[in-house]
mmCIF file of C-alpha atoms in Angstrom:
data_model
loop_
_atom_site.group_PDB
_atom_site.id
_atom_site.type_symbol
_atom_site.label_atom_id
_atom_site.label_comp_id
_atom_site.label_asym_id
_atom_site.label_seq_id
_atom_site.Cartn_x
_atom_site.Cartn_y
_atom_site.Cartn_z
ATOM 1 C CA MET U 210 94.102 109.884 105.437
ATOM 2 C CA PRO U 211 94.883 107.563 102.509
ATOM 3 C CA ARG U 212 94.084 108.805 99.028
ATOM 4 C CA ASP U 213 91.101 107.339 97.220
ATOM 5 C CA PHE U 214 91.990 104.563 94.828
ATOM 6 C CA ARG U 215 92.357 105.286 91.138
ATOM 7 C CA PHE U 216 92.545 102.505 88.602
ATOM 8 C CA GLY U 217 93.964 102.750 85.102
ATOM 9 C CA LEU U 218 93.610 100.423 82.123
ATOM 10 C CA SER U 219 96.444 100.227 79.589
ATOM 11 C CA LEU U 220 94.925 99.906 76.110
ATOM 12 C CA ARG U 221 96.738 97.686 73.606
ATOM 13 C CA ASP U 222 94.363 96.963 70.706
ATOM 14 C CA THR U 223 94.031 100.278 68.905
ATOM 15 C CA SER U 224 93.626 98.777 65.441
ATOM 16 C CA SER U 225 90.294 100.469 64.742
ATOM 17 C CA ALA U 226 88.219 103.376 66.001
ATOM 18 C CA ALA U 227 85.423 100.964 66.931
ATOM 19 C CA LYS U 228 87.751 98.937 69.178
ATOM 20 C CA VAL U 229 89.015 102.072 70.885
ATOM 21 C CA ARG U 230 85.474 103.333 71.480
ATOM 22 C CA ASP U 231 84.375 99.938 72.822
ATOM 23 C CA ALA U 232 87.400 99.756 75.139
ATOM 24 C CA ALA U 233 86.706 103.231 76.509
ATOM 25 C CA ARG U 234 83.058 102.404 77.205
ATOM 26 C CA LEU U 235 83.982 99.080 78.809
ATOM 27 C CA ALA U 236 86.590 100.735 81.031
ATOM 28 C CA GLU U 237 84.067 103.319 82.150
ATOM 29 C CA ASP U 238 81.409 100.650 82.813
ATOM 30 C CA LEU U 239 83.839 98.520 84.856
ATOM 31 C CA GLY U 240 84.790 101.426 87.092
ATOM 32 C CA TYR U 241 88.225 102.310 85.753
ATOM 33 C CA ASP U 242 89.235 105.919 86.225
ATOM 34 C CA VAL U 243 91.851 106.336 83.486
ATOM 35 C CA LEU U 244 92.413 104.856 80.020
ATOM 36 C CA LEU U 245 96.076 104.853 79.016
ATOM 37 C CA VAL U 246 98.038 104.242 75.841
ATOM 38 C CA PRO U 247 101.785 103.636 75.367
ATOM 39 C CA ASP U 248 104.120 105.480 73.008
ATOM 40 C CA HIS U 249 106.161 103.142 70.823
ATOM 41 C CA LEU U 250 106.987 103.169 67.144
ATOM 42 C CA GLY U 251 105.036 100.406 65.468
ATOM 43 C CA ALA U 252 101.913 101.263 67.468
ATOM 44 C CA PRO U 253 99.346 103.962 66.646
ATOM 45 C CA ALA U 254 100.125 107.522 67.685
ATOM 46 C CA PRO U 255 98.784 108.190 71.206
ATOM 47 C CA PHE U 256 96.951 111.476 70.649
ATOM 48 C CA PRO U 257 94.494 110.358 67.920
ATOM 49 C CA VAL U 258 93.726 107.198 69.922
ATOM 50 C CA LEU U 259 93.014 109.176 73.079
ATOM 51 C CA ALA U 260 90.907 111.724 71.200
ATOM 52 C CA THR U 261 88.786 108.846 69.919
ATOM 53 C CA ALA U 262 88.423 107.473 73.462
ATOM 54 C CA ALA U 263 87.522 110.915 74.795
ATOM 55 C CA ALA U 264 84.670 111.255 72.324
ATOM 56 C CA ALA U 265 83.267 107.859 73.371
ATOM 57 C CA SER U 266 83.345 108.444 77.135
ATOM 58 C CA GLN U 267 81.951 110.850 79.697
ATOM 59 C CA THR U 268 83.983 110.721 82.906
ATOM 60 C CA LEU U 269 86.952 108.522 81.976
ATOM 61 C CA ARG U 270 90.272 110.312 82.284
ATOM 62 C CA LEU U 271 92.875 109.777 79.588
ATOM 63 C CA GLY U 272 96.620 109.415 79.780
ATOM 64 C CA THR U 273 99.839 108.376 78.121
ATOM 65 C CA PHE U 274 101.778 105.571 79.777
ATOM 66 C CA VAL U 275 104.198 106.999 78.852
ATOM 67 C CA LEU U 276 105.371 109.367 76.124
ATOM 68 C CA ASN U 277 109.027 109.190 75.185
ATOM 69 C CA ALA U 278 109.893 112.833 75.924
ATOM 70 C CA CYS U 279 112.928 112.713 73.625
ATOM 71 C CA PHE U 280 110.655 112.232 70.598
ATOM 72 C CA TYR U 281 109.054 115.667 71.054
ATOM 73 C CA LYS U 282 109.901 119.343 70.849
ATOM 74 C CA PRO U 283 108.429 121.018 73.956
ATOM 75 C CA ALA U 284 106.359 123.687 72.186
ATOM 76 C CA LEU U 285 104.853 121.191 69.724
ATOM 77 C CA LEU U 286 104.065 118.704 72.483
ATOM 78 C CA ALA U 287 102.493 121.474 74.568
ATOM 79 C CA ARG U 288 100.206 122.275 71.635
ATOM 80 C CA ASP U 289 99.002 118.654 71.414
ATOM 81 C CA VAL U 290 98.650 118.274 75.188
ATOM 82 C CA GLY U 291 96.707 121.522 75.469
ATOM 83 C CA ALA U 292 94.373 120.630 72.600
ATOM 84 C CA LEU U 293 93.562 117.165 73.953
ATOM 85 C CA HIS U 294 93.152 118.474 77.490
ATOM 86 C CA ASP U 295 90.704 121.143 76.287
ATOM 87 C CA LEU U 296 88.794 118.919 73.859
ATOM 88 C CA SER U 297 88.344 116.214 76.502
ATOM 89 C CA GLY U 298 86.957 118.675 79.023
ATOM 90 C CA GLY U 299 90.099 118.664 81.157
ATOM 91 C CA ARG U 300 90.398 114.877 81.381
ATOM 92 C CA PHE U 301 93.913 114.437 80.000
ATOM 93 C CA GLU U 302 96.941 113.516 82.147
ATOM 94 C CA VAL U 303 100.272 113.495 80.343
ATOM 95 C CA GLY U 304 102.625 110.672 81.318
ATOM 96 C CA LEU U 305 106.288 111.057 80.385
ATOM 97 C CA GLY U 306 109.438 108.975 80.460
ATOM 98 C CA ALA U 307 112.981 109.428 79.231
ATOM 99 C CA GLY U 308 112.860 106.723 76.524
ATOM 100 C CA TYR U 309 115.052 103.661 76.567
ATOM 101 C CA VAL U 310 114.693 101.669 73.324
ATOM 102 C CA ARG U 311 117.696 102.463 71.126
ATOM 103 C CA GLU U 312 116.099 100.807 68.080
ATOM 104 C CA GLU U 313 113.152 103.209 68.221
ATOM 105 C CA PHE U 314 115.456 106.226 68.231
ATOM 106 C CA GLU U 315 117.273 104.781 65.236
ATOM 107 C CA ALA U 316 114.001 104.092 63.400
ATOM 108 C CA ALA U 317 112.943 107.689 64.048
ATOM 109 C CA GLU U 318 116.327 108.879 62.709
ATOM 110 C CA LEU U 319 117.121 110.469 66.041
ATOM 111 C CA PRO U 320 120.379 110.242 67.993
ATOM 112 C CA PHE U 321 120.302 108.037 71.078
ATOM 113 C CA PRO U 322 121.608 110.266 73.893
ATOM 114 C CA SER U 323 123.116 109.033 77.133
ATOM 115 C CA ALA U 324 120.772 108.307 80.029
ATOM 116 C CA ARG U 325 121.810 111.562 81.701
ATOM 117 C CA GLN U 326 121.095 113.549 78.526
ATOM 118 C CA ARG U 327 117.704 111.874 78.056
ATOM 119 C CA ILE U 328 116.663 112.705 81.619
ATOM 120 C CA ASP U 329 117.917 116.287 81.287
ATOM 121 C CA TYR U 330 115.801 116.643 78.153
ATOM 122 C CA LEU U 331 112.802 115.106 79.936
ATOM 123 C CA GLU U 332 113.111 117.788 82.603
ATOM 124 C CA HIS U 333 113.315 120.469 79.902
ATOM 125 C CA VAL U 334 110.066 119.191 78.377
ATOM 126 C CA VAL U 335 108.332 118.991 81.765
ATOM 127 C CA GLU U 336 109.267 122.568 82.666
ATOM 128 C CA HIS U 337 107.820 123.789 79.373
ATOM 129 C CA LEU U 338 104.560 121.867 79.838
ATOM 130 C CA ILE U 339 104.103 123.151 83.378
ATOM 131 C CA ALA U 340 104.595 126.712 82.163
ATOM 132 C CA HIS U 341 102.369 126.461 79.077
ATOM 133 C CA VAL U 342 99.720 123.811 79.925
ATOM 134 C CA PRO U 343 99.394 124.157 83.698
ATOM 135 C CA GLY U 344 96.008 122.434 83.854
ATOM 136 C CA ALA U 345 97.219 119.040 82.631
ATOM 137 C CA PRO U 346 98.649 116.891 85.454
ATOM 138 C CA ILE U 347 102.073 115.415 84.701
ATOM 139 C CA MET U 348 103.118 111.877 85.495
ATOM 140 C CA ILE U 349 106.777 110.866 85.310
ATOM 141 C CA ALA U 350 107.537 107.142 85.337
ATOM 142 C CA GLY U 351 110.804 105.397 86.085
ATOM 143 C CA GLY U 352 112.993 103.993 88.800
ATOM 144 C CA GLY U 353 116.523 105.388 88.546
ATOM 145 C CA ASP U 354 117.870 107.903 91.051
ATOM 146 C CA ARG U 355 118.296 110.708 88.548
ATOM 147 C CA LEU U 356 114.838 110.271 87.019
ATOM 148 C CA LEU U 357 113.138 110.039 90.423
ATOM 149 C CA THR U 358 114.948 113.221 91.441
ATOM 150 C CA VAL U 359 113.379 115.025 88.469
ATOM 151 C CA ALA U 360 110.007 113.449 89.245
ATOM 152 C CA GLY U 361 110.220 114.502 92.878
ATOM 153 C CA LYS U 362 110.828 118.089 91.790
ATOM 154 C CA TRP U 363 108.094 118.429 89.158
ATOM 155 C CA ALA U 364 105.566 115.580 88.846
ATOM 156 C CA ALA U 365 102.030 115.470 90.198
ATOM 157 C CA ILE U 366 102.067 111.679 89.739
ATOM 158 C CA VAL U 367 105.066 109.356 89.871
ATOM 159 C CA GLY U 368 104.957 105.907 88.314
ATOM 160 C CA VAL U 369 107.476 103.988 90.418
ATOM 161 C CA THR U 370 109.349 101.174 88.700
ATOM 162 C CA GLY U 371 112.210 98.985 89.828
ATOM 163 C CA ASN U 372 112.741 96.817 92.878
ATOM 164 C CA PRO U 373 112.614 96.889 95.766
ATOM 165 C CA VAL U 374 109.648 99.247 95.536
ATOM 166 C CA ALA U 375 109.961 100.352 99.158
ATOM 167 C CA GLU U 376 113.534 101.511 98.550
ATOM 168 C CA ARG U 377 112.571 103.432 95.401
ATOM 169 C CA ILE U 378 109.703 105.184 97.197
ATOM 170 C CA ALA U 379 111.960 105.989 100.159
ATOM 171 C CA PHE U 380 114.424 107.606 97.748
ATOM 172 C CA LEU U 381 111.607 109.594 96.126
ATOM 173 C CA ARG U 382 110.447 110.759 99.553
ATOM 174 C CA GLU U 383 113.958 111.985 100.325
ATOM 175 C CA VAL U 384 114.484 113.920 97.102
ATOM 176 C CA ALA U 385 110.931 115.302 96.948
ATOM 177 C CA GLY U 386 111.093 116.692 100.478
ATOM 178 C CA ALA U 387 108.010 118.736 101.354
ATOM 179 C CA ARG U 388 106.447 117.941 97.961
ATOM 180 C CA PHE U 389 106.202 114.230 98.687
ATOM 181 C CA ASP U 390 102.799 114.356 100.389
ATOM 182 C CA ASP U 391 101.338 116.071 97.310
ATOM 183 C CA ILE U 392 102.592 113.394 94.903
ATOM 184 C CA GLU U 393 100.277 110.581 93.825
ATOM 185 C CA LEU U 394 102.093 107.240 93.612
ATOM 186 C CA ASN U 395 101.418 104.860 90.754
ATOM 187 C CA LEU U 396 102.328 101.184 90.395
ATOM 188 C CA ALA U 397 101.832 98.944 87.365
ATOM 189 C CA ILE U 398 100.169 95.567 87.911
ATOM 190 C CA THR U 399 101.793 93.142 85.490
ATOM 191 C CA ALA U 400 100.063 89.857 86.379
ATOM 192 C CA VAL U 401 96.449 89.072 87.272
ATOM 193 C CA PRO U 402 94.846 85.598 87.296
ATOM 194 C CA ALA U 403 92.570 84.694 84.413
ATOM 195 C CA ASP U 404 88.905 84.344 85.304
ATOM 196 C CA GLY U 405 88.430 81.137 87.271
ATOM 197 C CA SER U 406 92.104 80.728 88.097
ATOM 198 C CA ASP U 407 94.020 81.667 91.230
ATOM 199 C CA MET U 408 97.411 81.799 89.504
ATOM 200 C CA PRO U 409 98.436 84.533 87.062
ATOM 201 C CA ASN U 410 100.470 84.256 83.899
ATOM 202 C CA LEU U 411 103.902 85.536 84.936
ATOM 203 C CA THR U 412 105.327 86.031 81.439
ATOM 204 C CA MET U 413 105.263 89.841 81.473
ATOM 205 C CA THR U 414 106.573 90.046 85.034
ATOM 206 C CA ARG U 415 109.411 87.631 84.256
ATOM 207 C CA HIS U 416 110.450 89.833 81.329
ATOM 208 C CA TYR U 417 111.273 92.613 83.810
ATOM 209 C CA ALA U 418 112.684 90.325 86.533
ATOM 210 C CA PRO U 419 114.193 87.344 84.682
ATOM 211 C CA GLY U 420 116.316 86.097 87.569
ATOM 212 C CA LEU U 421 113.502 85.521 90.061
ATOM 213 C CA SER U 422 111.718 82.265 90.826
ATOM 214 C CA ASP U 423 107.949 81.937 90.460
ATOM 215 C CA GLU U 424 107.590 82.235 94.228
ATOM 216 C CA GLN U 425 109.609 85.452 94.241
ATOM 217 C CA LEU U 426 107.636 86.849 91.307
ATOM 218 C CA LEU U 427 104.339 86.136 93.053
ATOM 219 C CA ALA U 428 105.530 88.160 96.055
ATOM 220 C CA LEU U 429 106.234 91.282 93.988
ATOM 221 C CA PRO U 430 103.905 94.271 94.514
ATOM 222 C CA GLY U 431 102.836 94.230 90.859
ATOM 223 C CA VAL U 432 101.618 90.612 90.878
ATOM 224 C CA LEU U 433 98.153 89.583 92.040
ATOM 225 C CA SER U 434 97.000 86.038 92.744
ATOM 226 C CA GLY U 435 94.211 84.200 94.501
ATOM 227 C CA SER U 436 90.517 85.036 94.757
ATOM 228 C CA VAL U 437 88.947 88.436 94.146
ATOM 229 C CA THR U 438 88.960 89.021 97.901
ATOM 230 C CA GLU U 439 92.626 88.062 98.187
ATOM 231 C CA MET U 440 93.552 90.335 95.289
ATOM 232 C CA ALA U 441 91.585 93.201 96.844
ATOM 233 C CA ASP U 442 93.400 92.648 100.130
ATOM 234 C CA LYS U 443 96.764 92.914 98.375
ATOM 235 C CA VAL U 444 95.683 96.092 96.591
ATOM 236 C CA ARG U 445 94.710 97.628 99.937
ATOM 237 C CA GLY U 446 98.103 96.549 101.240
ATOM 238 C CA LEU U 447 99.856 98.364 98.397
ATOM 239 C CA ARG U 448 98.167 101.570 99.458
ATOM 240 C CA ASP U 449 98.723 100.978 103.179
ATOM 241 C CA THR U 450 102.364 99.890 102.808
ATOM 242 C CA TYR U 451 103.642 102.057 99.991
ATOM 243 C CA GLY U 452 101.069 104.836 99.681
ATOM 244 C CA ALA U 453 100.356 103.730 96.098
ATOM 245 C CA ASN U 454 96.708 104.459 95.391
ATOM 246 C CA TYR U 455 96.867 104.617 91.575
ATOM 247 C CA LEU U 456 97.241 101.191 89.969
ATOM 248 C CA VAL U 457 97.347 100.330 86.268
ATOM 249 C CA VAL U 458 96.499 96.956 84.744
ATOM 250 C CA GLN U 459 96.801 95.596 81.223
ATOM 251 C CA ALA U 460 93.849 95.449 78.821
ATOM 252 C CA SER U 461 93.795 91.640 78.992
ATOM 253 C CA HIS U 462 93.083 91.924 82.730
ATOM 254 C CA ALA U 463 90.232 94.423 82.352
ATOM 255 C CA GLU U 464 87.240 92.290 83.303
ATOM 256 C CA VAL U 465 88.895 90.199 86.014
ATOM 257 C CA PHE U 466 90.376 93.234 87.723
ATOM 258 C CA GLY U 467 87.038 94.983 87.262
ATOM 259 C CA LYS U 468 85.707 92.557 89.884
ATOM 260 C CA VAL U 469 88.455 93.686 92.243
ATOM 261 C CA ILE U 470 87.470 97.303 91.656
ATOM 262 C CA ALA U 471 83.837 96.489 92.473
ATOM 263 C CA HIS U 472 84.950 94.695 95.646
ATOM 264 C CA LEU U 473 87.035 97.664 96.786
ATOM 265 C CA ARG U 474 84.271 100.174 96.139
#
C-alpha cells in the first residue's frame, strides 16, 4: 500500500515573529503537514524560528531543510533537537545535510573539509542523535552515492536530490537493503504555476539544472504545470512511480499548492 501523502512548506520570510506565526497558521489551515526552515548564514537561526512556529500551531510538524551537520558539535545539537522536540510535543523532525557552501564555512571561521570528510562527520552526528534523541525522526538530504549510502543506513526520511531521480532512488534501494521499505522518500518541488497561470517560473529549477531546455525542465519530477487537476495527477504519479509521498514546496507556492493538497485529500 502506498504511504499517505505528506506536504511540507519551506519558510523563507522569517524577519519577524509575527510573520513566522502567520506562516505557521496559514500552513496549518491550508493542509500542510510540516513547516521547514533552511540553515544558511545570513538567515535567522533555525531553532528559534521553529520554536516560534511551534507555539503558534497545534498539529503542524516542524523540520529543518536542512541543517549543515558540519556546523554543529553532536552533543550540543542533540541538546537543541531534544529541547525543541519536547517543547513542540514531539513534532520536530531534524533534517541534515553535509554542507556544500565553502563561503559559509569561511564566514563561520571553520575549515572546509573534503566531501568525504563532510559526509563522515554527518554520519557521526546522525549516530549521536539516534543514540541520544531517539524520538526525533531524522531526514538526510542529498544525491551523491556516499551520502545516500549513509542515508540508507540511518535515516527515517531521505530527501532525494539529483537527476535522474529514478536512478538515485534505485541506488538508495540497493544500499538500504531491507531498510528501504521503512524509509520515507522526499522530493522538493521547485516550480509551481502562479495562480491563474498554467506555466511555472523555472528560475529556481534552472539554477540546479542550467543545461536543460524549458521543455526538459518541465518534465522534471520537481516541476508542476497545468491546472490544479493536472498538478495533482503529477503528484500522484510521483508517489506511484518513485514512491515519494513527502513533497516540499516553497513559501511563494503555498496558496496555489494548497489547492492541490485539497484536491488530493
